[in-house]
CSV table of C-alpha atoms in Angstrom, one decimal:
chain,number,residue,atom,x,y,z
A,17,UNK,CA,-41.6,70.3,57.4
A,18,UNK,CA,-44.3,72.3,59.1
A,19,UNK,CA,-43.5,73.9,62.5
A,20,UNK,CA,-45.5,72.7,65.5
A,21,UNK,CA,-46.5,74.5,68.7
A,22,UNK,CA,-47.2,72.7,72.0
A,23,UNK,CA,-47.8,73.9,75.5
A,24,UNK,CA,-44.7,73.8,77.7
A,25,UNK,CA,-46.3,71.7,80.4
A,26,UNK,CA,-49.5,70.1,81.5
A,27,UNK,CA,-50.7,68.2,84.6
A,28,UNK,CA,-53.1,65.3,84.7
A,29,UNK,CA,-54.5,63.2,87.6
A,30,UNK,CA,-53.7,59.5,87.6
A,31,UNK,CA,-56.5,57.5,86.0
A,32,UNK,CA,-57.9,60.4,84.0
A,33,UNK,CA,-57.5,61.1,80.3
A,34,UNK,CA,-54.6,63.2,79.3
A,35,UNK,CA,-55.3,65.4,76.2
A,36,UNK,CA,-52.1,66.9,74.7
A,37,UNK,CA,-52.7,69.5,72.0
A,38,UNK,CA,-50.5,70.4,69.1
A,39,UNK,CA,-50.8,73.2,66.5
A,40,UNK,CA,-49.4,72.7,63.0
A,41,UNK,CA,-51.2,75.3,61.0
A,42,UNK,CA,-48.7,75.2,58.0
A,43,UNK,CA,-48.9,71.4,57.5
A,44,UNK,CA,-49.1,70.4,53.9
A,45,UNK,CA,-51.1,67.6,52.3
A,46,UNK,CA,-48.5,64.9,52.3
A,47,UNK,CA,-47.2,65.5,55.8
A,48,UNK,CA,-47.9,63.1,58.7
A,49,UNK,CA,-48.3,64.0,62.3
A,50,UNK,CA,-46.0,61.9,64.6
A,51,UNK,CA,-46.0,61.7,68.4
A,52,UNK,CA,-43.0,60.5,70.4
A,53,UNK,CA,-42.4,60.7,74.1
A,54,UNK,CA,-39.2,60.7,76.2
A,55,UNK,CA,-39.3,59.5,79.7
A,56,UNK,CA,-36.5,61.0,81.8
A,57,UNK,CA,-33.1,59.9,80.5
A,58,UNK,CA,-34.5,57.3,78.2
A,59,UNK,CA,-34.6,57.1,74.4
A,60,UNK,CA,-37.6,58.6,72.6
A,61,UNK,CA,-40.5,56.2,72.3
A,62,UNK,CA,-42.8,56.1,69.3
A,63,UNK,CA,-46.4,56.5,70.2
A,64,UNK,CA,-48.6,57.0,67.1
A,65,UNK,CA,-48.8,58.8,63.8
A,66,UNK,CA,-51.6,59.8,61.4
A,67,UNK,CA,-52.3,61.7,58.2
A,68,UNK,CA,-55.9,62.8,58.3
A,69,UNK,CA,-58.0,60.1,59.9
A,70,UNK,CA,-58.1,59.6,63.6
A,71,UNK,CA,-55.9,56.8,64.8
A,72,UNK,CA,-55.9,54.5,67.8
A,73,UNK,CA,-53.4,51.9,69.1
A,74,UNK,CA,-52.7,50.2,72.4
A,75,UNK,CA,-51.0,53.3,73.7
A,76,UNK,CA,-53.0,56.3,72.6
A,77,UNK,CA,-55.5,57.9,70.3
A,78,UNK,CA,-54.7,60.6,67.8
A,79,UNK,CA,-57.4,63.1,66.8
A,80,UNK,CA,-56.6,65.3,63.8
A,81,UNK,CA,-58.9,68.2,63.0
A,82,UNK,CA,-60.6,68.2,59.6
A,83,UNK,CA,-58.5,71.1,58.4
A,84,UNK,CA,-55.4,69.3,59.7
A,85,UNK,CA,-54.1,72.4,61.4
A,86,UNK,CA,-54.1,70.9,64.8
A,87,UNK,CA,-54.2,67.5,66.6
A,88,UNK,CA,-54.7,66.1,70.0
A,89,UNK,CA,-52.9,63.0,71.5
A,90,UNK,CA,-55.1,61.3,74.1
A,91,UNK,CA,-53.9,58.9,76.7
A,92,UNK,CA,-57.2,57.4,77.9
A,93,UNK,CA,-56.1,56.4,81.5
A,94,UNK,CA,-52.9,58.2,82.5
A,95,UNK,CA,-50.6,56.5,84.9
A,96,UNK,CA,-47.6,57.8,86.8
A,97,UNK,CA,-45.4,56.1,84.3
A,98,UNK,CA,-46.8,58.3,81.5
A,99,UNK,CA,-45.0,61.3,83.0
A,100,UNK,CA,-42.7,62.3,80.2
A,101,UNK,CA,-42.0,65.0,77.5
A,102,UNK,CA,-44.3,64.5,74.6
A,103,UNK,CA,-43.2,65.6,71.1
A,104,UNK,CA,-45.5,66.4,68.2
A,105,UNK,CA,-43.6,66.2,64.9
A,106,UNK,CA,-44.7,66.8,61.4
A,107,UNK,CA,-42.9,65.0,58.7
A,108,UNK,CA,-43.6,64.3,55.1
A,109,UNK,CA,-42.4,63.7,51.6
A,110,UNK,CA,-38.9,62.4,51.3
A,111,UNK,CA,-37.8,64.0,54.6
A,112,UNK,CA,-36.5,61.3,56.9
A,113,UNK,CA,-35.3,63.6,59.7
A,114,UNK,CA,-37.3,64.0,62.9
A,115,UNK,CA,-37.2,67.6,64.1
A,116,UNK,CA,-37.8,67.6,67.8
A,117,UNK,CA,-39.0,70.8,69.4
A,118,UNK,CA,-39.3,71.4,73.1
A,119,UNK,CA,-42.4,69.3,73.5
A,120,UNK,CA,-44.9,69.2,76.4
A,121,UNK,CA,-43.8,68.0,79.8
A,122,UNK,CA,-46.8,66.0,81.0
A,123,UNK,CA,-46.8,65.3,84.8
A,124,UNK,CA,-49.2,62.7,86.0
A,125,UNK,CA,-50.1,63.3,89.7
A,126,UNK,CA,-51.3,60.6,92.1
B,6,UNK,CA,-37.9,41.0,68.5
B,7,UNK,CA,-35.2,42.9,70.3
B,8,UNK,CA,-35.3,46.6,70.0
B,9,UNK,CA,-32.5,49.0,69.0
B,10,UNK,CA,-29.4,48.3,71.1
B,11,UNK,CA,-26.7,50.7,72.0
B,12,UNK,CA,-23.5,50.3,73.9
B,13,UNK,CA,-22.0,51.4,76.0
B,14,UNK,CA,-24.8,53.0,77.9
B,15,UNK,CA,-22.4,55.3,79.7
B,16,UNK,CA,-18.9,56.4,78.5
B,17,UNK,CA,-16.4,58.6,80.2
B,18,UNK,CA,-13.5,60.0,78.3
B,19,UNK,CA,-10.8,62.5,79.0
B,20,UNK,CA,-10.3,65.4,76.7
B,21,UNK,CA,-8.3,64.3,73.6
B,22,UNK,CA,-9.4,60.7,73.7
B,23,UNK,CA,-11.5,58.9,71.2
B,24,UNK,CA,-15.1,57.8,71.8
B,25,UNK,CA,-16.8,54.9,69.9
B,26,UNK,CA,-20.5,54.5,70.2
B,27,UNK,CA,-22.2,51.4,68.8
B,28,UNK,CA,-25.7,50.8,67.5
B,29,UNK,CA,-27.4,47.6,66.5
B,30,UNK,CA,-30.6,48.3,64.6
B,31,UNK,CA,-33.8,46.3,65.0
B,32,UNK,CA,-33.9,43.0,63.1
B,33,UNK,CA,-34.9,43.7,59.5
B,34,UNK,CA,-34.1,47.4,59.7
B,35,UNK,CA,-31.5,48.7,57.2
B,36,UNK,CA,-31.7,52.4,58.0
B,37,UNK,CA,-29.8,53.9,60.9
B,38,UNK,CA,-30.0,57.5,62.2
B,39,UNK,CA,-27.9,59.2,64.9
B,40,UNK,CA,-29.2,62.1,67.0
B,41,UNK,CA,-27.5,64.1,69.8
B,42,UNK,CA,-29.2,65.6,72.8
B,43,UNK,CA,-27.1,68.2,74.6
B,44,UNK,CA,-27.9,68.9,78.2
B,45,UNK,CA,-31.3,70.7,78.6
B,46,UNK,CA,-31.8,70.7,74.8
B,47,UNK,CA,-33.9,68.8,72.3
B,48,UNK,CA,-32.6,66.0,70.0
B,49,UNK,CA,-30.8,67.1,66.9
B,50,UNK,CA,-30.3,65.0,63.8
B,51,UNK,CA,-26.7,64.1,63.0
B,52,UNK,CA,-26.4,61.5,60.3
B,53,UNK,CA,-28.4,59.0,58.3
B,54,UNK,CA,-26.9,55.8,57.0
B,55,UNK,CA,-27.9,52.7,55.1
B,56,UNK,CA,-25.7,49.6,54.9
B,57,UNK,CA,-22.2,50.7,53.7
B,58,UNK,CA,-23.5,54.2,52.7
B,59,UNK,CA,-23.8,57.6,54.3
B,60,UNK,CA,-26.9,59.1,53.0
B,61,UNK,CA,-27.0,62.4,54.9
B,62,UNK,CA,-24.4,63.7,57.3
B,63,UNK,CA,-25.6,67.3,57.3
B,64,UNK,CA,-26.1,67.4,61.0
B,65,UNK,CA,-22.8,66.1,62.0
B,66,UNK,CA,-19.9,68.4,62.9
B,67,UNK,CA,-17.4,68.5,60.0
B,68,UNK,CA,-14.4,67.7,62.1
B,69,UNK,CA,-13.7,64.9,64.6
B,70,UNK,CA,-17.0,63.1,64.0
B,71,UNK,CA,-17.5,60.2,61.6
B,72,UNK,CA,-20.1,57.4,61.2
B,73,UNK,CA,-20.2,54.1,59.5
B,74,UNK,CA,-22.6,51.3,59.0
B,75,UNK,CA,-20.7,48.3,57.6
B,76,UNK,CA,-22.2,45.4,55.8
B,77,UNK,CA,-21.7,43.2,58.9
B,78,UNK,CA,-21.9,44.5,62.4
B,79,UNK,CA,-23.3,47.5,64.2
B,80,UNK,CA,-23.2,51.1,63.2
B,81,UNK,CA,-20.4,53.1,64.8
B,82,UNK,CA,-20.4,56.8,65.7
B,83,UNK,CA,-16.8,57.8,66.3
B,84,UNK,CA,-15.7,61.0,67.9
B,85,UNK,CA,-12.0,61.8,67.8
B,86,UNK,CA,-10.1,64.1,70.3
B,87,UNK,CA,-13.2,64.6,72.4
B,88,UNK,CA,-13.8,68.0,74.0
B,89,UNK,CA,-16.1,68.9,77.0
B,90,UNK,CA,-18.7,70.2,74.6
B,91,UNK,CA,-19.2,66.7,73.2
B,92,UNK,CA,-20.7,65.6,76.5
B,93,UNK,CA,-24.3,64.6,75.6
B,94,UNK,CA,-26.7,61.8,75.1
B,95,UNK,CA,-26.3,60.1,71.7
B,96,UNK,CA,-29.3,58.2,70.4
B,97,UNK,CA,-29.5,55.8,67.5
B,98,UNK,CA,-32.7,55.1,65.7
B,99,UNK,CA,-33.5,52.5,63.1
B,100,UNK,CA,-36.3,52.0,60.5
B,101,UNK,CA,-37.3,49.5,57.9
B,102,UNK,CA,-37.4,50.2,54.2
B,103,UNK,CA,-40.8,51.6,53.5
B,104,UNK,CA,-42.1,52.7,50.1
B,105,UNK,CA,-43.7,55.9,51.4
B,106,UNK,CA,-40.9,57.6,53.4
B,107,UNK,CA,-43.4,59.8,55.2
B,108,UNK,CA,-44.8,56.7,56.9
B,109,UNK,CA,-41.4,55.3,57.9
B,110,UNK,CA,-41.3,55.0,61.7
B,111,UNK,CA,-38.0,55.4,63.5
B,112,UNK,CA,-37.5,53.4,66.7
B,113,UNK,CA,-34.9,54.6,69.2
B,114,UNK,CA,-32.4,52.9,71.3
B,115,UNK,CA,-31.7,53.7,75.0
B,116,UNK,CA,-28.8,56.1,74.1
B,117,UNK,CA,-25.2,56.4,75.1
B,118,UNK,CA,-24.4,59.1,77.7
B,119,UNK,CA,-20.9,60.5,77.0
B,120,UNK,CA,-19.2,62.5,79.6
B,121,UNK,CA,-15.9,64.2,78.8
B,122,UNK,CA,-13.8,65.1,81.7
C-alpha cells in the first residue's frame, strides 16, 4: 500500500472547520483513502473513505485531488470532542491490513 | 446494532501468567482482526481470522501468542507466559464480507489494556 504523510499536529478553534491534509503521492489506481481517528485511550473510529470522488457523511467530508496524490479531511464545525489523532490510510487490492502511521494530533481549542 | 465488544477492558497479570482477551464482532461480521498498540506507538496488525480459520498471522509473535475464532462464541487472543513487554492495548476489529476487499471497512472495539507486573 502507498505510504502517507501527515502533519504531526494541528490546532483548530471550536466551531471552525478543521482541514486535515494527507499526502499519498504513490497511490495506485485501485487503492482507497481511509480516515480513522483515535480519541485518547479509545479504539480507532472509522470516519470516511473514498476512491477518487469527494465523499461526505454525517461526520466529515473527504476531498481527493484529481491526481489522487493528496486528500483533505474536513470536519465542518469542530467541537472539543473532535480532539484526537487522525490517521490517513491508503489500502487497496486484496490487502485487508490497516497500516497506521503516526497520524495528526488535532487539538480543538475553546 | 451493538458495536464490537471486547472484554475485559483492563487486565493485570504477573509475569509468567496467561492472558485471554475476548472479542465479539458486530452482528453479521465474519472477519476479525487483532491489532496491538504498544505505549507511545501506532497500531500494528497482528492476525486476521474468519470463522474457524486463521487467514494471516504474520504480525503475531511466533511464540506464546495464539488466536482463534470458533464457530460459536467470541474470538480469543491468548498470550501465554506473559512478559512486561506484552503490556499494551489490544484492539479487535471486525468487518463484513464484501466483494471488493478494498472497500471493506473495519470497525474497532474499545480495546483491552493489558498490564504485566
